[in-house]
Tab-separated table of C-alpha atoms and ligand atoms in Angstrom:
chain	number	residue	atom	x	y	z
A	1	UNK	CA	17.822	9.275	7.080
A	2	UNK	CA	14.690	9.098	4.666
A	3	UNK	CA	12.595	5.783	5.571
A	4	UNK	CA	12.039	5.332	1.861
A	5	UNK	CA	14.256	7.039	-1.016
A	6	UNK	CA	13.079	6.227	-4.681
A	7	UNK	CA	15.655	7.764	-7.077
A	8	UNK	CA	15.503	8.777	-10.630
A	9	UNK	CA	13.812	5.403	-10.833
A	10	UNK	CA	13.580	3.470	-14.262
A	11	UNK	CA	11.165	0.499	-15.293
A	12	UNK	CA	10.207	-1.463	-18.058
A	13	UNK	CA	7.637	-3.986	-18.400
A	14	UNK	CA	8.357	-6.357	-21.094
A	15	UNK	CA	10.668	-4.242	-23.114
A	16	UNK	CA	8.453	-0.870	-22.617
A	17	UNK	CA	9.888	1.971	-20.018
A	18	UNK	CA	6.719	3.083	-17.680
A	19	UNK	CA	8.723	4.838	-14.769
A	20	UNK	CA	11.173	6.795	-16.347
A	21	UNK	CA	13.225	8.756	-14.059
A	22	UNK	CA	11.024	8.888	-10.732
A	23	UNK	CA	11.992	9.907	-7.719
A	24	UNK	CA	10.593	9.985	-4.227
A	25	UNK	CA	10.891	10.483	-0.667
A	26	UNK	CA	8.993	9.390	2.450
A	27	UNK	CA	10.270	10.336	6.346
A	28	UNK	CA	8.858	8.635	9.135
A	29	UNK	CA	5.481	9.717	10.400
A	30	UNK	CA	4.380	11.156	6.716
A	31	UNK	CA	1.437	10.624	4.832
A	32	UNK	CA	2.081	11.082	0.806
A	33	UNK	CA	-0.923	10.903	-1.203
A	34	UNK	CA	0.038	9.906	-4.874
A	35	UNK	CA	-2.656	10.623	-7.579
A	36	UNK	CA	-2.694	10.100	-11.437
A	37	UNK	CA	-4.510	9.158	-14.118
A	38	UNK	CA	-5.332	5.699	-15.268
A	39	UNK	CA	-2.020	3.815	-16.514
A	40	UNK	CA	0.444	6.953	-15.457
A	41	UNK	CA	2.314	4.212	-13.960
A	42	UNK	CA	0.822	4.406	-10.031
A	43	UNK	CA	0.717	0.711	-9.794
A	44	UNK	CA	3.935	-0.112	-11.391
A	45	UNK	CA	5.924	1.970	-8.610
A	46	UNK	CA	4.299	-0.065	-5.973
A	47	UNK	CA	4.709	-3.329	-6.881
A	48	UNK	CA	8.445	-2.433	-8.175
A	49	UNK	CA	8.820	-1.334	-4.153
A	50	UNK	CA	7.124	-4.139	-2.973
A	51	UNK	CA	8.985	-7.112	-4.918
A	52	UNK	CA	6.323	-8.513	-7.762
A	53	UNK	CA	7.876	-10.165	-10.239
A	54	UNK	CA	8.001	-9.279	-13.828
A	55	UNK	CA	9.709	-5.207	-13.844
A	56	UNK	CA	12.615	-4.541	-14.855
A	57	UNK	CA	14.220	-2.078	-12.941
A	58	UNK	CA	17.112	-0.447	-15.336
A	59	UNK	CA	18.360	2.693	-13.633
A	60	UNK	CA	18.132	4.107	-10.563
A	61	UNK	CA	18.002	3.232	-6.253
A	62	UNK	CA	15.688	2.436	-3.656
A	63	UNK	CA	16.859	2.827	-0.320
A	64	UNK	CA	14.685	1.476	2.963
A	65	UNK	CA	15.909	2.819	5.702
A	66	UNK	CA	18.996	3.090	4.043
A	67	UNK	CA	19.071	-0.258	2.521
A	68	UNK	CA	19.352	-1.326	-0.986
A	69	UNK	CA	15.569	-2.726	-1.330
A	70	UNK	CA	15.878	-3.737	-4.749
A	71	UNK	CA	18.316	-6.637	-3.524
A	72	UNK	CA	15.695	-7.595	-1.280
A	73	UNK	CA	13.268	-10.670	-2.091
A	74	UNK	CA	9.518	-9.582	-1.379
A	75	UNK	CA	9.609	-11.367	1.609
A	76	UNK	CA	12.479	-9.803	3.046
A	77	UNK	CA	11.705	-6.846	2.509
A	78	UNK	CA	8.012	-7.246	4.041
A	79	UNK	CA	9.969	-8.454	6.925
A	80	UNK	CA	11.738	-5.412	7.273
A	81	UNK	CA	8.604	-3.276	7.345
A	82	UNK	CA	6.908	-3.041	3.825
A	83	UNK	CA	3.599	-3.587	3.408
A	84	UNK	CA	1.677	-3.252	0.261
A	85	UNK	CA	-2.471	-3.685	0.317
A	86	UNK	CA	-3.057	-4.530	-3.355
A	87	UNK	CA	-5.962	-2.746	-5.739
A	88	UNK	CA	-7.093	-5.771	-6.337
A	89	UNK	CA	-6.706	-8.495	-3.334
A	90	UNK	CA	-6.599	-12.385	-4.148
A	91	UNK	CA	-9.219	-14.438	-3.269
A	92	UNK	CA	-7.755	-17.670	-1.520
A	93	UNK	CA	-10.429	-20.406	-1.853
A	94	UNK	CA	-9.923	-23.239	0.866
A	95	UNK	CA	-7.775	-21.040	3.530
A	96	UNK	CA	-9.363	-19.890	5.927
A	97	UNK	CA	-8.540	-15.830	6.684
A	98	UNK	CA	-7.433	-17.355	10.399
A	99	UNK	CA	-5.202	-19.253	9.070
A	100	UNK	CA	-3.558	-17.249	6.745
A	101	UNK	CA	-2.924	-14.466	8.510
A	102	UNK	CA	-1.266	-16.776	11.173
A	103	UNK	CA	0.570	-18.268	9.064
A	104	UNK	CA	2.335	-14.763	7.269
A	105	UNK	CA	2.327	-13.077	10.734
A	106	UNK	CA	4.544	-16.091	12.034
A	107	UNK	CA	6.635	-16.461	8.567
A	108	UNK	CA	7.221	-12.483	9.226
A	109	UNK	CA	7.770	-13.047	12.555
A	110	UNK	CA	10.285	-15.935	12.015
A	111	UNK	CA	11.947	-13.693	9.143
A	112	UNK	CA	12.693	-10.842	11.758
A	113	UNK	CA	14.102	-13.286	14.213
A	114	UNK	CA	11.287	-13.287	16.637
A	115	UNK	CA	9.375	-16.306	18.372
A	116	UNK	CA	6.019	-17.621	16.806
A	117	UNK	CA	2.912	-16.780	18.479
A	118	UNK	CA	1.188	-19.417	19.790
A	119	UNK	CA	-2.338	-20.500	19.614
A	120	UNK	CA	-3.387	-18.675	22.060
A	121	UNK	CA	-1.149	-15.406	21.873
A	122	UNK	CA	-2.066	-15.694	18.075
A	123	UNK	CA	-5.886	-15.800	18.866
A	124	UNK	CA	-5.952	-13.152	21.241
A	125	UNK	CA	-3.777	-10.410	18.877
A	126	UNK	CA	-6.308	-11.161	16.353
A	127	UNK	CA	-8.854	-10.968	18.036
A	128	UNK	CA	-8.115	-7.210	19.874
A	129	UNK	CA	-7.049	-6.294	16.520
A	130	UNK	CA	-10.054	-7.273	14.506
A	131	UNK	CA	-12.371	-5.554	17.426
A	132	UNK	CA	-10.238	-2.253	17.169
A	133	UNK	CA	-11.349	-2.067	12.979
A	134	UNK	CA	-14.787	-3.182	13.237
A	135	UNK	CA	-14.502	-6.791	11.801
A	136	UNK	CA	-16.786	-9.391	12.564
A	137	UNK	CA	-15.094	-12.719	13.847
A	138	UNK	CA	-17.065	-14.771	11.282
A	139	UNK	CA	-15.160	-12.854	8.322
A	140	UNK	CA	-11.921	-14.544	10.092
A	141	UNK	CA	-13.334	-17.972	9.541
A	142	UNK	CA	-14.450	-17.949	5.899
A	143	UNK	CA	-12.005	-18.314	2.494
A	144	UNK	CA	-9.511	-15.342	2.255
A	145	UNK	CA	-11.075	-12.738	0.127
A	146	UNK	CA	-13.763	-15.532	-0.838
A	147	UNK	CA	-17.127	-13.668	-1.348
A	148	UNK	CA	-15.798	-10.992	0.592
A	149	UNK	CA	-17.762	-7.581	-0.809
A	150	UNK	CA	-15.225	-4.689	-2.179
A	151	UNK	CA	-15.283	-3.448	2.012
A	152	UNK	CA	-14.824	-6.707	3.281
A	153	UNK	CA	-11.891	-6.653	1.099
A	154	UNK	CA	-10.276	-3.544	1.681
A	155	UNK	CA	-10.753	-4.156	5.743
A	156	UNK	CA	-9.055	-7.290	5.399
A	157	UNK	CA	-6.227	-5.556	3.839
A	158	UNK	CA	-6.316	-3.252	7.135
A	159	UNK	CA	-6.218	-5.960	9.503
A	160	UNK	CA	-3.156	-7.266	7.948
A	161	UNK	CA	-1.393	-4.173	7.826
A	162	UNK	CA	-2.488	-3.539	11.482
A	163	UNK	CA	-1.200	-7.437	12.250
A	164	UNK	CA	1.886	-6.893	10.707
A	165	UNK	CA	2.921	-3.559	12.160
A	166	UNK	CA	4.610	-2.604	8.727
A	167	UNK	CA	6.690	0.753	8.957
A	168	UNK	CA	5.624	1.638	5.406
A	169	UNK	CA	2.417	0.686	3.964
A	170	UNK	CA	1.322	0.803	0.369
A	171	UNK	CA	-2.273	1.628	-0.476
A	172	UNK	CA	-2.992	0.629	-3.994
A	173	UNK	CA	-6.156	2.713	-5.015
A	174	UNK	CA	-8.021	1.047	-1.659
A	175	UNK	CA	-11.017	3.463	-2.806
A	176	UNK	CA	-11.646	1.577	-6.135
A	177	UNK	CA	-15.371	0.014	-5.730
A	178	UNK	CA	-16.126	1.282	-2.390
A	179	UNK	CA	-19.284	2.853	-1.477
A	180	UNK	CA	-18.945	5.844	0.477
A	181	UNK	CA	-20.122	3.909	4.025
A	182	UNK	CA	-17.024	1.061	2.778
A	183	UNK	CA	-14.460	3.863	2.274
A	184	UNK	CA	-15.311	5.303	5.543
A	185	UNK	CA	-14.714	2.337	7.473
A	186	UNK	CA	-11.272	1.380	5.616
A	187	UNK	CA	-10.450	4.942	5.934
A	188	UNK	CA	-10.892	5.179	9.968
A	189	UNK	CA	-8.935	1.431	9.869
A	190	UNK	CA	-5.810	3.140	8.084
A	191	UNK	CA	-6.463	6.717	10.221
A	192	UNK	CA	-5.845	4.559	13.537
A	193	UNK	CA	-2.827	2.999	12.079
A	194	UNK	CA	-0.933	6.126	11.633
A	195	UNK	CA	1.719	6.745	14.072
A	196	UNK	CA	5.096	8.967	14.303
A	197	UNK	CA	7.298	5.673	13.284
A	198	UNK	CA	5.480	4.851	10.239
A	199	UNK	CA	4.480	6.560	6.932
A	200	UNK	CA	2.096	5.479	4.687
A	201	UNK	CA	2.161	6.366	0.120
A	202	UNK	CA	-1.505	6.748	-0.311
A	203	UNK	CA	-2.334	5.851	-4.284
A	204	UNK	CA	-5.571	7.363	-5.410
A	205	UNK	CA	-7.219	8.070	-8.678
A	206	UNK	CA	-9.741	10.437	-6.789
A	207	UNK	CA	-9.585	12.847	-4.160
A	208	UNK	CA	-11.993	11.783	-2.580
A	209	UNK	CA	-10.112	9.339	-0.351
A	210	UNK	CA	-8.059	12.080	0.694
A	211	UNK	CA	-11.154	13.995	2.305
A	212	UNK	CA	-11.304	10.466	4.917
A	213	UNK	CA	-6.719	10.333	4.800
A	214	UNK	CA	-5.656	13.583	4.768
A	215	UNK	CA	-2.193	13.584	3.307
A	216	UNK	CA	0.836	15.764	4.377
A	217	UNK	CA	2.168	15.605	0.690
A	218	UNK	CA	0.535	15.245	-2.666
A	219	UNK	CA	2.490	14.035	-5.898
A	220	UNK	CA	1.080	14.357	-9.207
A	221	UNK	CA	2.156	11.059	-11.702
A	222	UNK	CA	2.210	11.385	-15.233
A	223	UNK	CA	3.168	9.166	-17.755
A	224	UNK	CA	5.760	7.542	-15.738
A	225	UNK	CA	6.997	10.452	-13.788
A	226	UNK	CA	6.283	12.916	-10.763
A	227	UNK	CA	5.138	16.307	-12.129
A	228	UNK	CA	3.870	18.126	-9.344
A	229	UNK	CA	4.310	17.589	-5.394
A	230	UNK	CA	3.061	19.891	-2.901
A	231	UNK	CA	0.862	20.014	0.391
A	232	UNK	CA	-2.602	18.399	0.962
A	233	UNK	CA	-4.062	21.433	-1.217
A	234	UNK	CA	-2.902	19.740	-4.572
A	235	UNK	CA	-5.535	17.622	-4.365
A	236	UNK	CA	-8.030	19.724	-4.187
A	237	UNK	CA	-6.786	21.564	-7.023
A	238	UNK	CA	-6.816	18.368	-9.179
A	239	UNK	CA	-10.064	17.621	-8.371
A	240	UNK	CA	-11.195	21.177	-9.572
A	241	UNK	CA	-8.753	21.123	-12.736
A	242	UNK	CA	-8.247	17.800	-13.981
A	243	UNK	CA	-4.925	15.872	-14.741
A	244	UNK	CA	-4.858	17.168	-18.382
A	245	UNK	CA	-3.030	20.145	-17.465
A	246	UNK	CA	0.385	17.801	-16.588
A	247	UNK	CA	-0.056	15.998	-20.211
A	248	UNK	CA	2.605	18.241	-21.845
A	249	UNK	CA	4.849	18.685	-18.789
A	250	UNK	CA	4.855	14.552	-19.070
B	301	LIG	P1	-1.807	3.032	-12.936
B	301	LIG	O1	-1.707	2.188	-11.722
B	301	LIG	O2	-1.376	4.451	-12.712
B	301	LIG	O3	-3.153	2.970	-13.571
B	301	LIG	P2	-0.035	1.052	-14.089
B	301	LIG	O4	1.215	1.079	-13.301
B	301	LIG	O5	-1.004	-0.031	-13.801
B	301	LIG	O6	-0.742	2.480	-14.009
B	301	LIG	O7	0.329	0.982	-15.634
B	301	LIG	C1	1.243	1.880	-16.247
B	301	LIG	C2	1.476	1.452	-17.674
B	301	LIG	O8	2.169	0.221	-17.705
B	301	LIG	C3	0.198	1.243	-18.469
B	301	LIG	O9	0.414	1.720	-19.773
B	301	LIG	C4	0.031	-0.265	-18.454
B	301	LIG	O10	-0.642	-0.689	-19.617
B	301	LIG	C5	1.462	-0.751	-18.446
B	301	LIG	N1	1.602	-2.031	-17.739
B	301	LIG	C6	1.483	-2.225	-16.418
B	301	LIG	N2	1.661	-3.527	-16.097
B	301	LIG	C7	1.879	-4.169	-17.266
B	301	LIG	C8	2.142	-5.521	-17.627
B	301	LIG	N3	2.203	-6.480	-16.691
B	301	LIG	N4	2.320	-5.809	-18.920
B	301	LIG	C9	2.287	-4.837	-19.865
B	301	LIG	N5	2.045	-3.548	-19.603
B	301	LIG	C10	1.847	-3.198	-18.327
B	302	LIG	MG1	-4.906	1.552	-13.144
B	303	LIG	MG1	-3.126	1.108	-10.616
């Protein structure tokens, strides 16, 4: 069974169709690498998988490990192992990172049926797991996102996917405003977190991101639709040719 099975999708966003017939699918263990151009609709597939409000799905399935996700509520379905890392992350002013992460690790943890960390069990996870990606303990303590720097950001993202132990993460164009030394880091942060159980939809603009997260599978959006997949060589072929070649096949 697929881990993730997006068919002949549909979606409108107030009363326009931007996916219109898409359909993808993700095994365990695989990295898929989606690229586009700007509004193609990259965006609008994964916050339709991950539950944000506002899209209107009007034909077609997704299946998570064979479930219906679209009867899910975002919550649930982060529970059972989706985990999207947004383009653009919220800044929380007056929570401290600490204490939100705590508090969503032990709402997911509650969701799934499984005890609360405690204090200490809490601090020590975090702890390992913030050593393991390079983040200092003082990030931990200030606002979430709050005067973070576009890295900052985009690691913080990481340590939440690493906290959570998702079994599908979503990368929402994580390379948008990093310097090259930034993309590095996140890159090696979602490069550890790869394992046989869990597959990760890589959404890029660029291929450059792909040079740090090499991809088993590249799919080309356009205009609301997949018009080319193939292996990690797409990309590179993009990057020489340009996405105006898939206009007309859109
Ligand atoms: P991408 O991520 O590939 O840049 P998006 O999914 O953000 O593309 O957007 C696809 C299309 O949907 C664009 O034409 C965009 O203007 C439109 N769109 C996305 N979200 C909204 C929204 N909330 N309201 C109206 N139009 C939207
Ligand atoms: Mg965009
Ligand atoms: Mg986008």
């Amino acid at each position: 069974m697929a881990l993730l099975e997006v068919k002949d999708l549909k979606v409108r966003v107030e009363e326009r169709e931007i996916l219109h017939g898409l359909s993808l699918t993700v095994n365990e263990g695989e990295v898929h690498a989606i690229m586009g151009p700007n509004g193609s609709g990259k965006s609008t597939l994964s916050h339709v998988i991950a539950g944000k409000p506002g899209y209107e799905v009007t034909d077609g399935q997704i299946l998570f490990k064979g479930e219906d996700l679209l009867e899910m509520e975002p919550d649930e379905r982060a529970a059972k192992g989706v985990f999207l890392a947004f383009q653009y992350p919220v800044e929380i002013p007056g929570v401290a990172t600490m204490t939100f992460l705590r508090t969503a690790l032990n709402a997911q943890r509650k969701a799934r049926g499984e005890s609360e960390y405690s204090t200490p069990d809490f601090l020590k996870k975090v702890r390992e797991v913030s050593k393991s990606l390079n983040i200092p303990q003082d990030m931990l303590k200030r606002g979430v996102n709050v005067g973070f720097s576009g890295g900052e950001k985009k690691r913080n993202e990481v340590l939440q996917m690493a906290l959570f132990e998702p079994s599908l993460c979503i990368l929402d164009e994580m390379d948008s405003g990093l310097d090259i030394d930034a993309l590095r880091i996140a890159a090696d942060g979602v490069n550890a977190l790869r394992s046989p159980g869990r597959a990760m939809v890589v959404i890029t603009h660029y291929q450059r991101l792909l040079n740090y997260i090499v991809p088993d599978f590249v799919h080309v959006m356009s205009k609301g639709r997949v018009v080319k997949s193939g292996g990690k060589d797409l990309a590179l072929e993009l990057e020489a040719s340009g996405y105006t070649q898939f206009e007309d096949a859109a």
